[in-house]
Coordinates of N, CA and C in Angstrom, one line a residue:
X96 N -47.0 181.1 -62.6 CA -48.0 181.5 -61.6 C -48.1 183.0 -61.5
X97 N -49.4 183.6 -61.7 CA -49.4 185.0 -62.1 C -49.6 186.0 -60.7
X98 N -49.5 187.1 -60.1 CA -49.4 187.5 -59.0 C -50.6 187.7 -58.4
X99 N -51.6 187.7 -59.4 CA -53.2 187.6 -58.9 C -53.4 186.3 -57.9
X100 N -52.9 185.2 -58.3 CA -53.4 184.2 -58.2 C -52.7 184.1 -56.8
X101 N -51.6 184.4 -56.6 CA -50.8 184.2 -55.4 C -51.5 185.3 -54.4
X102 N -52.1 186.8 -53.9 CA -52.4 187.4 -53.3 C -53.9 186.8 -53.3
X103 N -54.4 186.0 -54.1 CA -56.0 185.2 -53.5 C -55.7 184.9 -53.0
X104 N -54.7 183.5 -53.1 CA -54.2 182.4 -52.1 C -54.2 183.1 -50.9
X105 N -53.4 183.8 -50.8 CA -53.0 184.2 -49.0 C -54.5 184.9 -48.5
X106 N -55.1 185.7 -49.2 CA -55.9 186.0 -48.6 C -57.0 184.9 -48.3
X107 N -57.3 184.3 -49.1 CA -58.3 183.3 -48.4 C -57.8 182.6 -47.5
X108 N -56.3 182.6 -47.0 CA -55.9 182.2 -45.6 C -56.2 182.6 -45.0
X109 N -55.2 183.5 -45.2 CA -55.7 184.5 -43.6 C -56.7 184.9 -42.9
X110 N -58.1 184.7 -44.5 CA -59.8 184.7 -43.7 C -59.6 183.7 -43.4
X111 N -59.6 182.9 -43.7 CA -59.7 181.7 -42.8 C -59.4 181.4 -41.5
X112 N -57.7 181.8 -41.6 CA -57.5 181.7 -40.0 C -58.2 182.5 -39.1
X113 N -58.8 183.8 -39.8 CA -59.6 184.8 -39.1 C -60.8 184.3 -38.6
X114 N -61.3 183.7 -39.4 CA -62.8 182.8 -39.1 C -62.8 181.2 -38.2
X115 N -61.4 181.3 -38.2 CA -61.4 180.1 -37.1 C -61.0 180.8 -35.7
X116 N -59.6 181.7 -35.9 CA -59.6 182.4 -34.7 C -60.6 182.8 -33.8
X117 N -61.5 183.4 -34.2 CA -63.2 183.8 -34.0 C -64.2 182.8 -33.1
X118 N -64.3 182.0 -34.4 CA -64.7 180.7 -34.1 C -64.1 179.7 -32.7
X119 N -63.0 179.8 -32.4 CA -62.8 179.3 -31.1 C -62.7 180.2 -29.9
X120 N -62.3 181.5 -30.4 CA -62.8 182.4 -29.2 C -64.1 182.4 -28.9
X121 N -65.0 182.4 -29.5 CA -66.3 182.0 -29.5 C -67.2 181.2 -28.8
X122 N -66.2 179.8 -28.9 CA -66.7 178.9 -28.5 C -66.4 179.0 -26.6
X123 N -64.8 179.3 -26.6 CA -64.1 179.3 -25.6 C -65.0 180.6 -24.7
X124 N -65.6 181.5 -25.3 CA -66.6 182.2 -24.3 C -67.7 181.8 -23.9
X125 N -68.4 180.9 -24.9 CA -69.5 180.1 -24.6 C -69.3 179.1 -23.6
X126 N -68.4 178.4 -23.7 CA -68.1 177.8 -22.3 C -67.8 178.5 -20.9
X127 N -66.9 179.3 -21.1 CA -66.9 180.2 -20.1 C -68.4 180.5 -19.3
X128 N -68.9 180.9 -20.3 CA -70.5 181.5 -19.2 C -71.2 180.0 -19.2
X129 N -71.1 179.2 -19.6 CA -71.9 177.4 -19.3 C -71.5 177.1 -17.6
X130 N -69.9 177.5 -17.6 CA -69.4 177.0 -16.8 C -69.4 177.7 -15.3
X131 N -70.1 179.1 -15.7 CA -70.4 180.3 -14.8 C -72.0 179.9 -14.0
X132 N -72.2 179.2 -14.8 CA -73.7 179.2 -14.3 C -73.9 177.7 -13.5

């Protein structure tokens, strides 16, 4: 396994978790103001 291949790996995690982290804060604000109103 060559060391390219392993620093893609993590990084397409870590966006990932970044893009879900997001994504539920997101949501979890969207509710917030639904629930404001």
């Amino acid at each position: 396994i060559s060391y390219i291949i392993i620093t893609r790996l993590i990084r397409k995690k870590v966006y990932s978790l970044k893009r879900y982290k997001e994504k539920s804060a997101l949501s979890q604000l969207y509710r917030n103001i639904i629930s404001n109103k």
